[in-house]
C-alpha positions as protocol buffer text, in pm:
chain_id: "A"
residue {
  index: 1
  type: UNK
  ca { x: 10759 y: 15008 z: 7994 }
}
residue {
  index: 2
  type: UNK
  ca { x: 10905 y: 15343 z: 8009 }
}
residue {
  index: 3
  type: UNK
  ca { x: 10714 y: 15478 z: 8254 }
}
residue {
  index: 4
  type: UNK
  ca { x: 10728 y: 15251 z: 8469 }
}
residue {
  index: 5
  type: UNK
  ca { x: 11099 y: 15226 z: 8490 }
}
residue {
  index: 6
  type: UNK
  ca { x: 11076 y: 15633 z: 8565 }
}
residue {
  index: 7
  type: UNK
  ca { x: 10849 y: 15517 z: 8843 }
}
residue {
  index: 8
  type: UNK
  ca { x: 11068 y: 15322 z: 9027 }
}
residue {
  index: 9
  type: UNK
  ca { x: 11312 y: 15622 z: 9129 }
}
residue {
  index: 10
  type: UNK
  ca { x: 11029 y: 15791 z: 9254 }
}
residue {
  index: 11
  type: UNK
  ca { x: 10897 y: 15487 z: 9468 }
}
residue {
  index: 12
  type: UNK
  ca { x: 11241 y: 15410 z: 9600 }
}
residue {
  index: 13
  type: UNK
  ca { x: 11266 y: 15798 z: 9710 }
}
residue {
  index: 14
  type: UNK
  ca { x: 10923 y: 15781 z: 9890 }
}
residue {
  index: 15
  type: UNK
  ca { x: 10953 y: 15478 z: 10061 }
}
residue {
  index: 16
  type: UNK
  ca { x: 11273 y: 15555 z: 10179 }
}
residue {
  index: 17
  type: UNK
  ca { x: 11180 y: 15868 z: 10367 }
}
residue {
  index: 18
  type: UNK
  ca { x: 10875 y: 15759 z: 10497 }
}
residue {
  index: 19
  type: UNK
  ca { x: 11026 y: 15509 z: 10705 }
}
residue {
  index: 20
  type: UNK
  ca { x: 11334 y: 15691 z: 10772 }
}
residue {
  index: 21
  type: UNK
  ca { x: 11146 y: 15964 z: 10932 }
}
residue {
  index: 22
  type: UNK
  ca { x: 10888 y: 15708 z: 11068 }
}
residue {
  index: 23
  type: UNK
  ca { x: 11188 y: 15550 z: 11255 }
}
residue {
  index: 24
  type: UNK
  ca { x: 11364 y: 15873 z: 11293 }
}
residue {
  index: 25
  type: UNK
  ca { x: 11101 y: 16044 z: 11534 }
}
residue {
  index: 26
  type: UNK
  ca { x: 10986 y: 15742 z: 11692 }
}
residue {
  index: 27
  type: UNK
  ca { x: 11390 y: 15721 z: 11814 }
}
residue {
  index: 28
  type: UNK
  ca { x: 11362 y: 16127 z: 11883 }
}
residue {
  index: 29
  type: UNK
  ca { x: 11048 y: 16033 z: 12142 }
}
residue {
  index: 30
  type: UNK
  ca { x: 11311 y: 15776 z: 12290 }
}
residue {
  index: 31
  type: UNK
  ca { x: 11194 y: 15425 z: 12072 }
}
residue {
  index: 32
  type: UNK
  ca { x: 11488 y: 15214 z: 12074 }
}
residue {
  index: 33
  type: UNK
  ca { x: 11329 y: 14942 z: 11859 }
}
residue {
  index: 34
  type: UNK
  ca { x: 11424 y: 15104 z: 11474 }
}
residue {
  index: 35
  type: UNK
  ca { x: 11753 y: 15169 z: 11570 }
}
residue {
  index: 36
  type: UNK
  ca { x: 11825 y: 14794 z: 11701 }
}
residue {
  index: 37
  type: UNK
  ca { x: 11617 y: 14705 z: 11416 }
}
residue {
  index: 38
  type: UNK
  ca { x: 11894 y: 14830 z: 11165 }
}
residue {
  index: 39
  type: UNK
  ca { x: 11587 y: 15130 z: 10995 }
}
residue {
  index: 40
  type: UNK
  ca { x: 11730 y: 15469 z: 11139 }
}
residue {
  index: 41
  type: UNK
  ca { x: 11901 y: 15438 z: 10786 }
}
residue {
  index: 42
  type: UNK
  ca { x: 11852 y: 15558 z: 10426 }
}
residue {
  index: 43
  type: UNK
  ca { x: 11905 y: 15293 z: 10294 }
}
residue {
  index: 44
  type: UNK
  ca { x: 11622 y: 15193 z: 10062 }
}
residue {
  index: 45
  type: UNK
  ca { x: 11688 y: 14800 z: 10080 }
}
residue {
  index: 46
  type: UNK
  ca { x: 11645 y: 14836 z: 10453 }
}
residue {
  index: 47
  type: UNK
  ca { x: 11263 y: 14915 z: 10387 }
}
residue {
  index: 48
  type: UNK
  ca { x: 11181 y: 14719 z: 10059 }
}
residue {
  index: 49
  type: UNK
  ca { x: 10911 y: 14521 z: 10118 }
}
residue {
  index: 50
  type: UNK
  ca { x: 10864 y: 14293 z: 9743 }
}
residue {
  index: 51
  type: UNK
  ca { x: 10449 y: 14270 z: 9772 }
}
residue {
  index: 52
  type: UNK
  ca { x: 10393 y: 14644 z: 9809 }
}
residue {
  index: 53
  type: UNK
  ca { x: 10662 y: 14787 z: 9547 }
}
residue {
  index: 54
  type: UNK
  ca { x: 10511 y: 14529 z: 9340 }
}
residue {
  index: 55
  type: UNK
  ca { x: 10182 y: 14678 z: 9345 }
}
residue {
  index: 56
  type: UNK
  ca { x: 10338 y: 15024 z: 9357 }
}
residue {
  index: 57
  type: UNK
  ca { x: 10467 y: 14901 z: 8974 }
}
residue {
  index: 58
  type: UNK
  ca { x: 10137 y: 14807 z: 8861 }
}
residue {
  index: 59
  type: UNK
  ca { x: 9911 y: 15033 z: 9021 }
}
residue {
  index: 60
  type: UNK
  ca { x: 10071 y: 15336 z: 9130 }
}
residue {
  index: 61
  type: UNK
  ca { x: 10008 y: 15267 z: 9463 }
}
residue {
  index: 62
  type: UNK
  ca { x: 10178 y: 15036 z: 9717 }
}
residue {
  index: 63
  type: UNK
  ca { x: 10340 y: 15035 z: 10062 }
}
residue {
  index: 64
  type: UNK
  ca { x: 10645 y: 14969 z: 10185 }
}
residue {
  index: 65
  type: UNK
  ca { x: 10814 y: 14747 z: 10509 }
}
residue {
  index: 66
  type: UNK
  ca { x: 10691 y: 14917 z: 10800 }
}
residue {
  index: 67
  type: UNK
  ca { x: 10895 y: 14994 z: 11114 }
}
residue {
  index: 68
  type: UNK
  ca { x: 10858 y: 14862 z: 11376 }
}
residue {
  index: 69
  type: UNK
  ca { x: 10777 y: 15122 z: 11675 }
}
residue {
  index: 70
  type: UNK
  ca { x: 10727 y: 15071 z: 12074 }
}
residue {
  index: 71
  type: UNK
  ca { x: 10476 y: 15371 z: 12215 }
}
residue {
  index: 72
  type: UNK
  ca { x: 10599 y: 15187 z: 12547 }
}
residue {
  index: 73
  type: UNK
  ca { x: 10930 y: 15414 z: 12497 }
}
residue {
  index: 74
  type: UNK
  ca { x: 10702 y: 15708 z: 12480 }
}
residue {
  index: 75
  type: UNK
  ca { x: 10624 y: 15993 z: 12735 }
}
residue {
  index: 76
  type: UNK
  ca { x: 10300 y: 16048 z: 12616 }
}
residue {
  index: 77
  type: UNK
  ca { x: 10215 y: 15748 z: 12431 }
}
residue {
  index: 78
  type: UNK
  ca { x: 9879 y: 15895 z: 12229 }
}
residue {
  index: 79
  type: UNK
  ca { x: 9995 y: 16209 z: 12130 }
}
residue {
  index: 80
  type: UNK
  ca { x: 10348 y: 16051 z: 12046 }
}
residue {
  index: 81
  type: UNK
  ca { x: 10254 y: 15807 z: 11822 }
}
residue {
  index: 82
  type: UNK
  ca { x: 9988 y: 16035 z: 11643 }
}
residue {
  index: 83
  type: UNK
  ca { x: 10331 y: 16252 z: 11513 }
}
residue {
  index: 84
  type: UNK
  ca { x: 10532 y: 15934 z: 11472 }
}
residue {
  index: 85
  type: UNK
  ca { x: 10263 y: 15807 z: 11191 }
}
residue {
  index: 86
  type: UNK
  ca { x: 10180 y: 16176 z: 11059 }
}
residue {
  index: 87
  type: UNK
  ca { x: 10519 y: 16316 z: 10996 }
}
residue {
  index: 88
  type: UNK
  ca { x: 10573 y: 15990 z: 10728 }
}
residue {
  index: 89
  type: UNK
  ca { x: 10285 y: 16096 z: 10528 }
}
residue {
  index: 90
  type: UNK
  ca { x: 10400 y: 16503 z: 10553 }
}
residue {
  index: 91
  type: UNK
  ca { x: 10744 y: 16437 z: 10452 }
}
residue {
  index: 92
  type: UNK
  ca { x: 10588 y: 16239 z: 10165 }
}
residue {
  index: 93
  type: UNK
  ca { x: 10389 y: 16519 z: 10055 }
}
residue {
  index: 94
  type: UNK
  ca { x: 10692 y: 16721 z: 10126 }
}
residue {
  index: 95
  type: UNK
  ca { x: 10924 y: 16576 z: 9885 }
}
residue {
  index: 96
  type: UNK
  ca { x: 10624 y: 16546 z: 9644 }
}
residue {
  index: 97
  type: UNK
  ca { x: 10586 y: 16969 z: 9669 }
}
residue {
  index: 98
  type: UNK
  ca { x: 11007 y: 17002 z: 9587 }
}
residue {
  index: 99
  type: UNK
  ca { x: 10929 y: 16743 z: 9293 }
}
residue {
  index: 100
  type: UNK
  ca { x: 10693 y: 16912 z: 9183 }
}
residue {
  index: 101
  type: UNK
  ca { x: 10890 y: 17248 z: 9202 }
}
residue {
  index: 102
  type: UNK
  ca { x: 11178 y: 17107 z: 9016 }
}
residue {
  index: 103
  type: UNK
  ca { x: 10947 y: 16957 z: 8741 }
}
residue {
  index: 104
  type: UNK
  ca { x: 10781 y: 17300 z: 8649 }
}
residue {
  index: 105
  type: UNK
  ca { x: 11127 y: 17442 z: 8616 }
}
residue {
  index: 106
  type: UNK
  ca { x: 11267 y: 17175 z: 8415 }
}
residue {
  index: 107
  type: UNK
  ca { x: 10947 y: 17129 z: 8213 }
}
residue {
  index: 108
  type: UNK
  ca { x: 11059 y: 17407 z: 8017 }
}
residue {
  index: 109
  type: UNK
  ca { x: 11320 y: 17306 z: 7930 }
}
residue {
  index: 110
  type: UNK
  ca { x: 11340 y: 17108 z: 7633 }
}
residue {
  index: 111
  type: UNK
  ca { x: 11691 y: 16953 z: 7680 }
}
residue {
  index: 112
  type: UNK
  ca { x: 11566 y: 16829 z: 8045 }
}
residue {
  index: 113
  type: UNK
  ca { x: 11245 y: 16570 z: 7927 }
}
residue {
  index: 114
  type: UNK
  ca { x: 11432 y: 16261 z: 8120 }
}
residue {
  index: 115
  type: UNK
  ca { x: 11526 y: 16455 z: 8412 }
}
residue {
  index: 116
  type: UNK
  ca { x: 11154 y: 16632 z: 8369 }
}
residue {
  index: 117
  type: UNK
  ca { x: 10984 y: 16304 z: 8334 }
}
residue {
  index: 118
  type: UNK
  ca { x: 11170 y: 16153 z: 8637 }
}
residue {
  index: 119
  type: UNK
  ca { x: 11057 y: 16385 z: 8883 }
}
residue {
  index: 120
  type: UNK
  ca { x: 10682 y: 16390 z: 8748 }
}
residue {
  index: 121
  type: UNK
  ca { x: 10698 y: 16058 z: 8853 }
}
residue {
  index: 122
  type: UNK
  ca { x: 10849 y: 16116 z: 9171 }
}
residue {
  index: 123
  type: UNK
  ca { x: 10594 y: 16368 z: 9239 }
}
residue {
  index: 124
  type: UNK
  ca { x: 10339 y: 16157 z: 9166 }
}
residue {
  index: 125
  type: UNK
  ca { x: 10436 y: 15849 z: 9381 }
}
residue {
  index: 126
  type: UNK
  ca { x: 10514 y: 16078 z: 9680 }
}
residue {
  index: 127
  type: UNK
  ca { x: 10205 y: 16271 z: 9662 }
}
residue {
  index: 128
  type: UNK
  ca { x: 9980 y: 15927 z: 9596 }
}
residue {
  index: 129
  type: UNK
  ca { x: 10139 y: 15743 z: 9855 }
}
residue {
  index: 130
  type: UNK
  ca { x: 10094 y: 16005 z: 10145 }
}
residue {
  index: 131
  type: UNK
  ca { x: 9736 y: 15962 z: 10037 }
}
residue {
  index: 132
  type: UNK
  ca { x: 9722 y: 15613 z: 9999 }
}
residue {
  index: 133
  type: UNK
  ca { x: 9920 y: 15574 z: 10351 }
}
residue {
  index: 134
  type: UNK
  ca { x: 9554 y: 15780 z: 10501 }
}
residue {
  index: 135
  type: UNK
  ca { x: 9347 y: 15425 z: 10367 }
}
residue {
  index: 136
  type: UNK
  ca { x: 9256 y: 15252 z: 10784 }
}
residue {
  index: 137
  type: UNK
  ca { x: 9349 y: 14914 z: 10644 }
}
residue {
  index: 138
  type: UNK
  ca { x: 9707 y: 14730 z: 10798 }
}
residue {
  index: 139
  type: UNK
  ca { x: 9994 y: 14800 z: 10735 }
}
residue {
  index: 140
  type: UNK
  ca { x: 9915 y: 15191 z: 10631 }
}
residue {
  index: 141
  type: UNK
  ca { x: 9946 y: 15450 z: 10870 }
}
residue {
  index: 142
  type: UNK
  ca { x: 9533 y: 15552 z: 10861 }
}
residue {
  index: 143
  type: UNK
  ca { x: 9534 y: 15186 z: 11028 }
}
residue {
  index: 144
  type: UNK
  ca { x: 9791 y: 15297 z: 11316 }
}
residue {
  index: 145
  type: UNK
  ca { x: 9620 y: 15648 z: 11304 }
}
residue {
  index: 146
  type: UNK
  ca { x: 9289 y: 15566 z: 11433 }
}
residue {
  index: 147
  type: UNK
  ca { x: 9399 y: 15246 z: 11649 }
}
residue {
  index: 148
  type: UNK
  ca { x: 9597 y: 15515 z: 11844 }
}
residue {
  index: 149
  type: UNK
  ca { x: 9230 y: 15672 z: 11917 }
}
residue {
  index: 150
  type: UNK
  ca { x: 8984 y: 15360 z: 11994 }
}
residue {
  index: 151
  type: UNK
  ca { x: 8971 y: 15191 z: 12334 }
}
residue {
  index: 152
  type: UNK
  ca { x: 9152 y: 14902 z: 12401 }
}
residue {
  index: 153
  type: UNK
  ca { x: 8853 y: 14657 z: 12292 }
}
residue {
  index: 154
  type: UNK
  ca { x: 8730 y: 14841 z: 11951 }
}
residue {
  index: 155
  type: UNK
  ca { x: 9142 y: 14814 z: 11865 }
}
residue {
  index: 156
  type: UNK
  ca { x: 9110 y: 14469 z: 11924 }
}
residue {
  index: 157
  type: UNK
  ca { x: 8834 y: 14381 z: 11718 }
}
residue {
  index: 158
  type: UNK
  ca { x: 8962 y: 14633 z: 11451 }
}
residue {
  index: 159
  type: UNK
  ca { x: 9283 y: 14355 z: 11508 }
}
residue {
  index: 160
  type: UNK
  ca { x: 9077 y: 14051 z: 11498 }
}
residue {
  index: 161
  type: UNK
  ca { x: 8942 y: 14129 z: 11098 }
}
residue {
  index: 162
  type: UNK
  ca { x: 9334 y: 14277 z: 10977 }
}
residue {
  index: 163
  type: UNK
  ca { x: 9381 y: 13984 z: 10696 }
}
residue {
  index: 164
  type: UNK
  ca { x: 8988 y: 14077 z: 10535 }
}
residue {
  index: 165
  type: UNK
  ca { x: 9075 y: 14430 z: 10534 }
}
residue {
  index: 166
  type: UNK
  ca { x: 9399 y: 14372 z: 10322 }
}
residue {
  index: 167
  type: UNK
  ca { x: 9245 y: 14103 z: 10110 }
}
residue {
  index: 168
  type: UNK
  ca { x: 8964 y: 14365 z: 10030 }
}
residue {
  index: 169
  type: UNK
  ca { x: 9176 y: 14622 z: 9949 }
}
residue {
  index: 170
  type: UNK
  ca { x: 9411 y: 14428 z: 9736 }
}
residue {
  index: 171
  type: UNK
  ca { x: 9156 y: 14335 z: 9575 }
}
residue {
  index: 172
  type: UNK
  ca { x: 9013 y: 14669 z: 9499 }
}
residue {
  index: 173
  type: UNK
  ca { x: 9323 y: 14795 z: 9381 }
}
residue {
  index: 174
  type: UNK
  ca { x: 9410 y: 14467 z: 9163 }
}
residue {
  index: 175
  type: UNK
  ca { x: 9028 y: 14518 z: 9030 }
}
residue {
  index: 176
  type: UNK
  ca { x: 9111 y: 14879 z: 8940 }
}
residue {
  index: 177
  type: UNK
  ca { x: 8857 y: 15036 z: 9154 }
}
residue {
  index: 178
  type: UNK
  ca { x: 9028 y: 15185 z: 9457 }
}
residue {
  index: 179
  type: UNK
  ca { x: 9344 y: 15307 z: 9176 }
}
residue {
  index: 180
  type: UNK
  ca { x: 9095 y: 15552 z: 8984 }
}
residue {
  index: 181
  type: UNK
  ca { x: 8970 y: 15735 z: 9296 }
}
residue {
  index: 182
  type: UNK
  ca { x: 9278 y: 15723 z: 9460 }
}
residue {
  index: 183
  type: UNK
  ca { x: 9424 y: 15918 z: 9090 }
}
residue {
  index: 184
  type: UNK
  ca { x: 9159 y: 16189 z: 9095 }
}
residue {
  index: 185
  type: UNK
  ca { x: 9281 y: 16287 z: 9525 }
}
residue {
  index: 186
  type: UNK
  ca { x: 9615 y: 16287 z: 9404 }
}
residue {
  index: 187
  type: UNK
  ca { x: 9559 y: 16505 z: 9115 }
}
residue {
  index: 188
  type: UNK
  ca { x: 9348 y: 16755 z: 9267 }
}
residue {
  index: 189
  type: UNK
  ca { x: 9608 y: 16818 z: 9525 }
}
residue {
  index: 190
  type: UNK
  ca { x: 9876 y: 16799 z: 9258 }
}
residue {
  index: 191
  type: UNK
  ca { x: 9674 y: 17142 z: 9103 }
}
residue {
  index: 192
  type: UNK
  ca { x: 9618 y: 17315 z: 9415 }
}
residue {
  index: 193
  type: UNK
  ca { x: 9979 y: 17262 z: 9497 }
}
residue {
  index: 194
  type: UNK
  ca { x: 10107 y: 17396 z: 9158 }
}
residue {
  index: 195
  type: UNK
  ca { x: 9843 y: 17664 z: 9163 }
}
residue {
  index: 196
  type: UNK
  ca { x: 9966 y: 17820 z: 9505 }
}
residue {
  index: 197
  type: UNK
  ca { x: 10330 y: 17756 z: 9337 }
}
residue {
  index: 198
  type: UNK
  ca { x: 10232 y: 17980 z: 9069 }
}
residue {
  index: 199
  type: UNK
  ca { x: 10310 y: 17684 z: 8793 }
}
């Protein structure tokens, strides 16, 4: 029970800046959508989505309530909503690095194991979910990733079959098959990160 209530800090950091930057640069490319839409805010209700914070509980991994985005808004629609779905995932992995900073320092000190503990979690979930976001299944950002680079027919197909992708991979992650792989990513980058950190 205990970690998982050290989790949820950690989830409601990560979700929180992924869409706030999500909707951030989509407004900086001239989007007007998240801003009517109430989500140029950081305000972590504003992006709670109950299914995928859920699952970020239970498995570690989860998603949160996407914004919405018009390309239409865009100059260069392609190229602009490539950054407007990559940023999310660097800021993620961002935060995750400053996390994981502020846990090597703490770690050492004994009087800090809450504070410690909080931001190994928040680490974690940051780290994990920029991965997780890379999965091409609706509504991560792998999905919006590659439908930015497939003609107009292959997106629609790749449309048509968007409920069996996300029954597949809740599945996989409620099975505890897509969670294990999904752990070993995470930590690898986890150790290269705190190796070039010197920690």
């Amino acid at each position: 029970m205990e970690i998982y209530l050290f989790k949820i800090p950690g989830i409601i950091l990560a979700i929180t800046i992924h869409e706030f930057v999500r909707a951030f640069v989509s407004t900086k490319f001239g989007d007007v959508l998240p801003k009517q839409e109430g989500r140029l805010t950081l305000n972590p209700i504003k992006h709670f989505e109950p299914i995928g914070f859920v699952l970020f509980i239970i498995t570690g991994y989860g998603w949160s309530k996407p914004v919405n985005t018009r390309s239409i808004y865009y100059k260069n629609r392609k190229r602009y909503t490539t950054i407007t779905n990559v940023l999310p995932l660097i800021s993620n992995l961002v935060v995750g690095i400053i996390c994981l900073i502020c846990f090597g320092l703490l770690a050492k000190n004994p009087n800090m194991g809450i504070l410690s503990a909080l931001f190994k979690q928040a680490m974690v979930v940051n780290i994990g979910f920029a991965i997780f976001n890379l999965i091409p299944v609706p509504p991560l950002d792998g999905y919006k990733i590659i439908g930015t680079f497939l003609s107009p027919n292959h997106y629609i197909k790749m449309i048509q079959y968007e409920k069996i992708f996300q029954i597949i991979l809740l599945l996989l992650l409620f099975a505890n098959i897509l969670t294990p792989i999904l752990n070993i990513i995470t930590n690898f980058l986890i150790t290269i990160f705190a190796m070039m950190l010197g920690f």
